[in-house]
Amino acid sequence: MKIIKKLFYGVAYLTLFSKILAFNIGIAPTGFYTSLDKNETHEIMVTNNTMEPMRVEISVEKDSGWEKYDMGEMMKIYPKNLTLKPNGSRSVRFAVKGAKDLPDGEYKTKLIFRELPGKPKDDSKEVKGETGQEVAVEFELLTEIHVAAYGLKGQRKIGAQLTGSEIKKDVNGNKKLVANFDLRGNSGLAVIGDIEYLDGGKKRLLKEEVKLGITTREPKTKIESDLVNIPNGSKYIRVNFKDKSGLKLGSRELPL
């Protein structure tokens, strides 16, 4: 009997300080913010959440929209590969060193925690091949986790203006808020929305403050955020956008 081994990778994209649950790999904390004015070392604890030995590879990648402001080359990882016992944990150190001639501003890189293939799993399924002969296909679920690391050289300067926004719907009817900004500072925007949901008569049904997301440092940048708490009867949404520092970015009222 011919055995074909297929590997399926479950990838978790996580932002700074998100929670990680129900993956083969556990990490804490989920990312860090560092100074690039001095040398700093940060530690992340990696845990094997399974009953089997595990190998984990740690690396960095440039994040989309931050290619010109990547700090991966300023970072050394110790160690880059881990062998973890069942339910075991080990720490990984990230030594960050900013260059003296580095322009002031915010930088970012993506930390990758990748579970490497190990011994075959027992989860197999019999399927028919092209000749009618049964073939055993084994499935190995491997976890890959992406988290963000940010760095700041000098002072964070914010300058931005809301240029447009809209509500998008996916094929299932789920709604997403999209906002575009002209960026004139030296960092991304950590955008917060003061959101009001209104009925057809513009009466408020719900008001909430929502962390909408973090933009890139590109001059033309945007955030996209799922709207998950829309009350029944909502016809409009009114949003006041601001940065986490409190800087007002603009406001919009949109039909839902």
PDB file of C-alpha atoms in Angstrom:
ATOM      1  CA  MET A   1       0.000   0.000   0.000  1.00  0.00           C
ATOM      2  CA  LYS A   2       1.392   3.397  -1.009  1.00  0.00           C
ATOM      3  CA  ILE A   3       1.299   6.001   1.719  1.00  0.00           C
ATOM      4  CA  ILE A   4       1.041   9.693   0.892  1.00  0.00           C
ATOM      5  CA  LYS A   5       1.733  12.098   3.709  1.00  0.00           C
ATOM      6  CA  LYS A   6       0.100  15.489   3.409  1.00  0.00           C
ATOM      7  CA  LEU A   7       0.919  18.374   5.736  1.00  0.00           C
ATOM      8  CA  PHE A   8      -1.712  20.966   6.532  1.00  0.00           C
ATOM      9  CA  TYR A   9      -0.554  24.219   8.084  1.00  0.00           C
ATOM     10  CA  GLY A  10      -2.891  26.213  10.312  1.00  0.00           C
ATOM     11  CA  VAL A  11      -1.594  29.785  10.312  1.00  0.00           C
ATOM     12  CA  ALA A  12      -2.586  32.227  13.044  1.00  0.00           C
ATOM     13  CA  TYR A  13      -1.996  35.919  12.330  1.00  0.00           C
ATOM     14  CA  LEU A  14      -1.936  37.756  15.623  1.00  0.00           C
ATOM     15  CA  THR A  15      -1.398  41.367  16.506  1.00  0.00           C
ATOM     16  CA  LEU A  16       0.416  42.659  19.541  1.00  0.00           C
ATOM     17  CA  PHE A  17      -1.116  41.514  22.838  1.00  0.00           C
ATOM     18  CA  SER A  18      -3.669  39.169  21.248  1.00  0.00           C
ATOM     19  CA  LYS A  19      -4.509  35.936  23.029  1.00  0.00           C
ATOM     20  CA  ILE A  20      -3.508  32.570  21.601  1.00  0.00           C
ATOM     21  CA  LEU A  21      -5.758  29.619  22.315  1.00  0.00           C
ATOM     22  CA  ALA A  22      -6.102  26.015  21.124  1.00  0.00           C
ATOM     23  CA  PHE A  23      -2.964  25.782  18.950  1.00  0.00           C
ATOM     24  CA  ASN A  24      -0.172  23.214  19.104  1.00  0.00           C
ATOM     25  CA  ILE A  25       2.175  26.070  20.027  1.00  0.00           C
ATOM     26  CA  GLY A  26       1.553  28.529  22.836  1.00  0.00           C
ATOM     27  CA  ILE A  27       3.547  31.769  23.147  1.00  0.00           C
ATOM     28  CA  ALA A  28       3.613  34.491  25.791  1.00  0.00           C
ATOM     29  CA  PRO A  29       3.759  37.416  25.526  1.00  0.00           C
ATOM     30  CA  THR A  30       2.448  37.691  21.986  1.00  0.00           C
ATOM     31  CA  GLY A  31       4.933  40.246  20.664  1.00  0.00           C
ATOM     32  CA  PHE A  32       6.678  43.260  22.156  1.00  0.00           C
ATOM     33  CA  TYR A  33       7.419  46.979  21.761  1.00  0.00           C
ATOM     34  CA  THR A  34      11.058  47.951  22.050  1.00  0.00           C
ATOM     35  CA  SER A  35      13.231  51.065  22.101  1.00  0.00           C
ATOM     36  CA  LEU A  36      15.634  51.509  19.191  1.00  0.00           C
ATOM     37  CA  ASP A  37      17.580  54.220  21.058  1.00  0.00           C
ATOM     38  CA  LYS A  38      19.361  51.584  23.145  1.00  0.00           C
ATOM     39  CA  ASN A  39      20.037  47.858  23.165  1.00  0.00           C
ATOM     40  CA  GLU A  40      17.200  45.780  24.581  1.00  0.00           C
ATOM     41  CA  THR A  41      16.498  42.069  24.930  1.00  0.00           C
ATOM     42  CA  HIS A  42      13.010  40.611  25.066  1.00  0.00           C
ATOM     43  CA  GLU A  43      11.949  37.063  25.887  1.00  0.00           C
ATOM     44  CA  ILE A  44       9.025  35.035  24.607  1.00  0.00           C
ATOM     45  CA  MET A  45       8.095  31.714  26.195  1.00  0.00           C
ATOM     46  CA  VAL A  46       7.203  28.961  23.713  1.00  0.00           C
ATOM     47  CA  THR A  47       5.090  26.038  24.954  1.00  0.00           C
ATOM     48  CA  ASN A  48       4.339  22.667  23.389  1.00  0.00           C
ATOM     49  CA  ASN A  49       0.614  22.146  23.932  1.00  0.00           C
ATOM     50  CA  THR A  50       0.662  18.561  22.669  1.00  0.00           C
ATOM     51  CA  MET A  51       1.535  15.149  24.118  1.00  0.00           C
ATOM     52  CA  GLU A  52       4.268  14.580  21.520  1.00  0.00           C
ATOM     53  CA  PRO A  53       7.795  16.032  21.207  1.00  0.00           C
ATOM     54  CA  MET A  54       7.924  19.078  18.961  1.00  0.00           C
ATOM     55  CA  ARG A  55      10.452  21.099  16.982  1.00  0.00           C
ATOM     56  CA  VAL A  56       9.830  24.812  16.461  1.00  0.00           C
ATOM     57  CA  GLU A  57      11.681  27.182  14.133  1.00  0.00           C
ATOM     58  CA  ILE A  58      11.745  30.921  14.919  1.00  0.00           C
ATOM     59  CA  SER A  59      12.403  33.522  12.236  1.00  0.00           C
ATOM     60  CA  VAL A  60      11.474  37.053  11.125  1.00  0.00           C
ATOM     61  CA  GLU A  61       9.839  38.364   7.957  1.00  0.00           C
ATOM     62  CA  LYS A  62       9.069  41.809   6.594  1.00  0.00           C
ATOM     63  CA  ASP A  63       5.433  42.726   7.141  1.00  0.00           C
ATOM     64  CA  SER A  64       3.364  43.990   4.234  1.00  0.00           C
ATOM     65  CA  GLY A  65       3.389  47.795   4.084  1.00  0.00           C
ATOM     66  CA  TRP A  66       6.362  48.020   6.466  1.00  0.00           C
ATOM     67  CA  GLU A  67       9.083  46.854   4.050  1.00  0.00           C
ATOM     68  CA  LYS A  68      10.924  50.216   4.201  1.00  0.00           C
ATOM     69  CA  TYR A  69      10.646  50.278   7.994  1.00  0.00           C
ATOM     70  CA  ASP A  70      11.546  46.693   8.833  1.00  0.00           C
ATOM     71  CA  MET A  71      13.659  46.071  11.942  1.00  0.00           C
ATOM     72  CA  GLY A  72      14.343  42.384  11.353  1.00  0.00           C
ATOM     73  CA  GLU A  73      18.024  43.030  10.544  1.00  0.00           C
ATOM     74  CA  MET A  74      18.396  44.813  13.893  1.00  0.00           C
ATOM     75  CA  MET A  75      17.349  41.652  15.735  1.00  0.00           C
ATOM     76  CA  LYS A  76      19.214  38.506  16.775  1.00  0.00           C
ATOM     77  CA  ILE A  77      17.315  35.416  17.890  1.00  0.00           C
ATOM     78  CA  TYR A  78      18.625  32.944  20.495  1.00  0.00           C
ATOM     79  CA  PRO A  79      17.959  30.088  19.737  1.00  0.00           C
ATOM     80  CA  LYS A  80      16.431  29.923  16.266  1.00  0.00           C
ATOM     81  CA  ASN A  81      15.337  26.304  16.721  1.00  0.00           C
ATOM     82  CA  LEU A  82      13.747  24.643  19.742  1.00  0.00           C
ATOM     83  CA  THR A  83      13.091  21.040  20.692  1.00  0.00           C
ATOM     84  CA  LEU A  84      10.242  20.860  23.183  1.00  0.00           C
ATOM     85  CA  LYS A  85       9.153  17.953  25.328  1.00  0.00           C
ATOM     86  CA  PRO A  86       5.415  17.181  25.614  1.00  0.00           C
ATOM     87  CA  ASN A  87       3.816  20.094  27.504  1.00  0.00           C
ATOM     88  CA  GLY A  88       7.315  21.570  27.841  1.00  0.00           C
ATOM     89  CA  SER A  89       8.334  25.223  27.561  1.00  0.00           C
ATOM     90  CA  ARG A  90      11.488  27.136  26.630  1.00  0.00           C
ATOM     91  CA  SER A  91      12.246  30.819  26.247  1.00  0.00           C
ATOM     92  CA  VAL A  92      13.488  32.565  23.108  1.00  0.00           C
ATOM     93  CA  ARG A  93      15.471  35.802  23.381  1.00  0.00           C
ATOM     94  CA  PHE A  94      15.237  38.635  20.873  1.00  0.00           C
ATOM     95  CA  ALA A  95      18.206  41.021  21.143  1.00  0.00           C
ATOM     96  CA  VAL A  96      17.394  44.319  19.410  1.00  0.00           C
ATOM     97  CA  LYS A  97      20.024  46.918  18.529  1.00  0.00           C
ATOM     98  CA  GLY A  98      19.082  50.122  16.714  1.00  0.00           C
ATOM     99  CA  ALA A  99      21.574  51.937  14.497  1.00  0.00           C
ATOM    100  CA  LYS A 100      22.740  55.444  15.502  1.00  0.00           C
ATOM    101  CA  ASP A 101      21.964  56.859  12.051  1.00  0.00           C
ATOM    102  CA  LEU A 102      18.492  55.295  11.956  1.00  0.00           C
ATOM    103  CA  PRO A 103      15.855  57.980  11.195  1.00  0.00           C
ATOM    104  CA  ASP A 104      13.371  58.665  13.984  1.00  0.00           C
ATOM    105  CA  GLY A 105      10.104  56.814  13.805  1.00  0.00           C
ATOM    106  CA  GLU A 106       8.305  53.536  14.293  1.00  0.00           C
ATOM    107  CA  TYR A 107       9.545  50.232  12.869  1.00  0.00           C
ATOM    108  CA  LYS A 108       8.106  46.745  12.742  1.00  0.00           C
ATOM    109  CA  THR A 109       8.883  43.141  11.912  1.00  0.00           C
ATOM    110  CA  LYS A 110       6.902  39.919  11.918  1.00  0.00           C
ATOM    111  CA  LEU A 111       7.964  37.081  14.231  1.00  0.00           C
ATOM    112  CA  ILE A 112       7.288  33.590  12.879  1.00  0.00           C
ATOM    113  CA  PHE A 113       6.913  30.538  15.142  1.00  0.00           C
ATOM    114  CA  ARG A 114       6.731  27.516  12.833  1.00  0.00           C
ATOM    115  CA  GLU A 115       6.131  23.959  13.986  1.00  0.00           C
ATOM    116  CA  LEU A 116       8.323  21.592  11.965  1.00  0.00           C
ATOM    117  CA  PRO A 117       7.190  18.175  10.686  1.00  0.00           C
ATOM    118  CA  GLY A 118       7.813  15.371  13.153  1.00  0.00           C
ATOM    119  CA  LYS A 119       6.972  11.706  13.217  1.00  0.00           C
ATOM    120  CA  PRO A 120       3.857  10.505  11.341  1.00  0.00           C
ATOM    121  CA  LYS A 121       0.514  10.938  13.060  1.00  0.00           C
ATOM    122  CA  ASP A 122      -2.007   8.152  13.554  1.00  0.00           C
ATOM    123  CA  ASP A 123      -4.809  10.198  11.974  1.00  0.00           C
ATOM    124  CA  SER A 124      -5.209   8.472   8.603  1.00  0.00           C
ATOM    125  CA  LYS A 125      -8.012   7.951   6.126  1.00  0.00           C
ATOM    126  CA  GLU A 126      -8.486   5.365   3.395  1.00  0.00           C
ATOM    127  CA  VAL A 127      -9.307   6.836  -0.028  1.00  0.00           C
ATOM    128  CA  LYS A 128      -9.594   5.361  -3.522  1.00  0.00           C
ATOM    129  CA  GLY A 129      -6.720   6.040  -5.917  1.00  0.00           C
ATOM    130  CA  GLU A 130      -7.051   6.433  -9.695  1.00  0.00           C
ATOM    131  CA  THR A 131      -6.605   2.670 -10.159  1.00  0.00           C
ATOM    132  CA  GLY A 132      -9.219   1.862  -7.545  1.00  0.00           C
ATOM    133  CA  GLN A 133      -6.555   0.756  -5.078  1.00  0.00           C
ATOM    134  CA  GLU A 134      -6.959   2.081  -1.571  1.00  0.00           C
ATOM    135  CA  VAL A 135      -4.440   4.673  -0.489  1.00  0.00           C
ATOM    136  CA  ALA A 136      -3.806   5.709   3.106  1.00  0.00           C
ATOM    137  CA  VAL A 137      -3.525   9.469   3.501  1.00  0.00           C
ATOM    138  CA  GLU A 138      -2.094  10.769   6.748  1.00  0.00           C
ATOM    139  CA  PHE A 139      -2.820  14.252   8.007  1.00  0.00           C
ATOM    140  CA  GLU A 140      -0.399  16.210  10.151  1.00  0.00           C
ATOM    141  CA  LEU A 141      -1.691  19.530  11.435  1.00  0.00           C
ATOM    142  CA  LEU A 142       1.159  21.967  11.951  1.00  0.00           C
ATOM    143  CA  THR A 143       0.802  25.343  13.606  1.00  0.00           C
ATOM    144  CA  GLU A 144       2.456  28.503  12.331  1.00  0.00           C
ATOM    145  CA  ILE A 145       1.978  31.663  14.387  1.00  0.00           C
ATOM    146  CA  HIS A 146       2.759  35.209  13.195  1.00  0.00           C
ATOM    147  CA  VAL A 147       3.021  38.028  15.757  1.00  0.00           C
ATOM    148  CA  ALA A 148       4.184  41.632  15.587  1.00  0.00           C
ATOM    149  CA  ALA A 149       7.219  43.297  17.145  1.00  0.00           C
ATOM    150  CA  TYR A 150       7.424  47.102  17.038  1.00  0.00           C
ATOM    151  CA  GLY A 151      10.323  49.446  17.738  1.00  0.00           C
ATOM    152  CA  LEU A 152      10.558  53.208  18.196  1.00  0.00           C
ATOM    153  CA  LYS A 153      13.579  55.409  17.469  1.00  0.00           C
ATOM    154  CA  GLY A 154      13.353  58.901  18.959  1.00  0.00           C
ATOM    155  CA  GLN A 155       9.904  60.443  19.293  1.00  0.00           C
ATOM    156  CA  ARG A 156       6.679  59.156  17.774  1.00  0.00           C
ATOM    157  CA  LYS A 157       5.166  61.869  15.603  1.00  0.00           C
ATOM    158  CA  ILE A 158       1.604  61.584  14.372  1.00  0.00           C
ATOM    159  CA  GLY A 159       0.112  63.470  11.482  1.00  0.00           C
ATOM    160  CA  ALA A 160      -2.850  62.086   9.588  1.00  0.00           C
ATOM    161  CA  GLN A 161      -6.212  62.898   8.082  1.00  0.00           C
ATOM    162  CA  LEU A 162      -9.190  60.732   7.248  1.00  0.00           C
ATOM    163  CA  THR A 163      -9.741  60.853   3.469  1.00  0.00           C
ATOM    164  CA  GLY A 164     -12.595  58.407   3.020  1.00  0.00           C
ATOM    165  CA  SER A 165     -14.518  55.491   4.490  1.00  0.00           C
ATOM    166  CA  GLU A 166     -17.064  52.908   3.425  1.00  0.00           C
ATOM    167  CA  ILE A 167     -18.926  49.807   4.530  1.00  0.00           C
ATOM    168  CA  LYS A 168     -18.086  46.637   2.617  1.00  0.00           C
ATOM    169  CA  LYS A 169     -20.074  43.393   2.613  1.00  0.00           C
ATOM    170  CA  ASP A 170     -18.686  39.941   1.977  1.00  0.00           C
ATOM    171  CA  VAL A 171     -20.529  37.105   0.211  1.00  0.00           C
ATOM    172  CA  ASN A 172     -22.119  36.077   3.519  1.00  0.00           C
ATOM    173  CA  GLY A 173     -23.445  39.561   4.239  1.00  0.00           C
ATOM    174  CA  ASN A 174     -20.922  40.314   7.004  1.00  0.00           C
ATOM    175  CA  LYS A 175     -20.049  44.007   7.173  1.00  0.00           C
ATOM    176  CA  LYS A 176     -16.634  45.592   7.422  1.00  0.00           C
ATOM    177  CA  LEU A 177     -15.635  49.199   8.094  1.00  0.00           C
ATOM    178  CA  VAL A 178     -12.880  50.513   5.811  1.00  0.00           C
ATOM    179  CA  ALA A 179     -11.176  53.860   6.468  1.00  0.00           C
ATOM    180  CA  ASN A 180      -8.453  55.535   4.399  1.00  0.00           C
ATOM    181  CA  PHE A 181      -5.923  58.035   5.744  1.00  0.00           C
ATOM    182  CA  ASP A 182      -3.240  60.407   4.501  1.00  0.00           C
ATOM    183  CA  LEU A 183      -0.292  59.807   6.812  1.00  0.00           C
ATOM    184  CA  ARG A 184       2.211  62.600   7.511  1.00  0.00           C
ATOM    185  CA  GLY A 185       3.900  61.348  10.678  1.00  0.00           C
ATOM    186  CA  ASN A 186       6.660  58.827  11.336  1.00  0.00           C
ATOM    187  CA  SER A 187       4.564  55.975  12.712  1.00  0.00           C
ATOM    188  CA  GLY A 188       1.535  53.862  11.986  1.00  0.00           C
ATOM    189  CA  LEU A 189      -1.833  54.802  13.416  1.00  0.00           C
ATOM    190  CA  ALA A 190      -3.385  52.742  16.191  1.00  0.00           C
ATOM    191  CA  VAL A 191      -6.929  53.626  15.174  1.00  0.00           C
ATOM    192  CA  ILE A 192      -9.789  53.687  17.665  1.00  0.00           C
ATOM    193  CA  GLY A 193     -13.376  54.321  16.681  1.00  0.00           C
ATOM    194  CA  ASP A 194     -16.107  55.900  18.794  1.00  0.00           C
ATOM    195  CA  ILE A 195     -18.999  54.138  17.061  1.00  0.00           C
ATOM    196  CA  GLU A 196     -22.711  54.894  17.199  1.00  0.00           C
ATOM    197  CA  TYR A 197     -25.285  52.638  15.553  1.00  0.00           C
ATOM    198  CA  LEU A 198     -28.419  54.538  14.490  1.00  0.00           C
ATOM    199  CA  ASP A 199     -31.911  53.478  13.413  1.00  0.00           C
ATOM    200  CA  GLY A 200     -33.775  54.886  10.408  1.00  0.00           C
ATOM    201  CA  GLY A 201     -34.700  58.020  12.373  1.00  0.00           C
ATOM    202  CA  LYS A 202     -31.062  58.563  13.441  1.00  0.00           C
ATOM    203  CA  LYS A 203     -31.859  57.476  16.998  1.00  0.00           C
ATOM    204  CA  ARG A 204     -28.887  55.909  18.761  1.00  0.00           C
ATOM    205  CA  LEU A 205     -29.192  52.170  19.384  1.00  0.00           C
ATOM    206  CA  LEU A 206     -25.675  51.489  20.681  1.00  0.00           C
ATOM    207  CA  LYS A 207     -22.471  53.401  21.370  1.00  0.00           C
ATOM    208  CA  GLU A 208     -19.106  51.716  21.843  1.00  0.00           C
ATOM    209  CA  GLU A 209     -15.370  52.355  21.595  1.00  0.00           C
ATOM    210  CA  VAL A 210     -13.605  49.852  19.353  1.00  0.00           C
ATOM    211  CA  LYS A 211      -9.941  49.208  18.551  1.00  0.00           C
ATOM    212  CA  LEU A 212     -10.161  49.162  14.771  1.00  0.00           C
ATOM    213  CA  GLY A 213      -6.572  48.264  13.890  1.00  0.00           C
ATOM    214  CA  ILE A 214      -3.060  49.502  13.185  1.00  0.00           C
ATOM    215  CA  THR A 215      -2.139  51.007   9.830  1.00  0.00           C
ATOM    216  CA  THR A 216       1.157  50.822   7.981  1.00  0.00           C
ATOM    217  CA  ARG A 217       3.555  53.775   7.606  1.00  0.00           C
ATOM    218  CA  GLU A 218       2.726  54.233   3.924  1.00  0.00           C
ATOM    219  CA  PRO A 219       1.560  57.793   3.025  1.00  0.00           C
ATOM    220  CA  LYS A 220      -1.728  56.353   1.729  1.00  0.00           C
ATOM    221  CA  THR A 221      -2.816  53.839   4.336  1.00  0.00           C
ATOM    222  CA  LYS A 222      -5.995  52.276   5.670  1.00  0.00           C
ATOM    223  CA  ILE A 223      -7.606  50.022   8.246  1.00  0.00           C
ATOM    224  CA  GLU A 224     -10.280  47.374   7.780  1.00  0.00           C
ATOM    225  CA  SER A 225     -12.313  46.142  10.737  1.00  0.00           C
ATOM    226  CA  ASP A 226     -15.206  43.681  10.993  1.00  0.00           C
ATOM    227  CA  LEU A 227     -18.387  45.053  12.559  1.00  0.00           C
ATOM    228  CA  VAL A 228     -19.535  42.390  14.999  1.00  0.00           C
ATOM    229  CA  ASN A 229     -21.952  44.173  17.372  1.00  0.00           C
ATOM    230  CA  ILE A 230     -24.496  45.644  14.971  1.00  0.00           C
ATOM    231  CA  PRO A 231     -27.851  45.947  16.803  1.00  0.00           C
ATOM    232  CA  ASN A 232     -31.059  44.888  15.093  1.00  0.00           C
ATOM    233  CA  GLY A 233     -32.682  47.801  13.307  1.00  0.00           C
ATOM    234  CA  SER A 234     -29.445  49.640  12.602  1.00  0.00           C
ATOM    235  CA  LYS A 235     -29.545  51.664   9.379  1.00  0.00           C
ATOM    236  CA  TYR A 236     -26.574  53.968   9.831  1.00  0.00           C
ATOM    237  CA  ILE A 237     -23.214  54.041  11.562  1.00  0.00           C
ATOM    238  CA  ARG A 238     -21.489  57.177  12.838  1.00  0.00           C
ATOM    239  CA  VAL A 239     -17.762  56.876  13.572  1.00  0.00           C
ATOM    240  CA  ASN A 240     -15.346  59.332  15.152  1.00  0.00           C
ATOM    241  CA  PHE A 241     -11.825  58.133  14.343  1.00  0.00           C
ATOM    242  CA  LYS A 242      -8.854  58.852  16.602  1.00  0.00           C
ATOM    243  CA  ASP A 243      -5.344  57.581  17.266  1.00  0.00           C
ATOM    244  CA  LYS A 244      -4.587  55.841  20.571  1.00  0.00           C
ATOM    245  CA  SER A 245      -2.838  59.053  21.667  1.00  0.00           C
ATOM    246  CA  GLY A 246      -6.178  60.885  21.382  1.00  0.00           C
ATOM    247  CA  LEU A 247      -5.433  62.707  18.100  1.00  0.00           C
ATOM    248  CA  LYS A 248      -8.704  63.230  16.225  1.00  0.00           C
ATOM    249  CA  LEU A 249      -8.531  61.931  12.662  1.00  0.00           C
ATOM    250  CA  GLY A 250     -12.009  62.720  11.334  1.00  0.00           C
ATOM    251  CA  SER A 251     -15.571  61.422  11.401  1.00  0.00           C
ATOM    252  CA  ARG A 252     -18.069  59.864   9.010  1.00  0.00           C
ATOM    253  CA  GLU A 253     -21.714  58.795   8.955  1.00  0.00           C
ATOM    254  CA  LEU A 254     -22.402  55.876   6.633  1.00  0.00           C
ATOM    255  CA  PRO A 255     -25.455  53.820   5.643  1.00  0.00           C
ATOM    256  CA  LEU A 256     -25.423  50.170   6.716  1.00  0.00           C
TER     257      LEU A 256
END
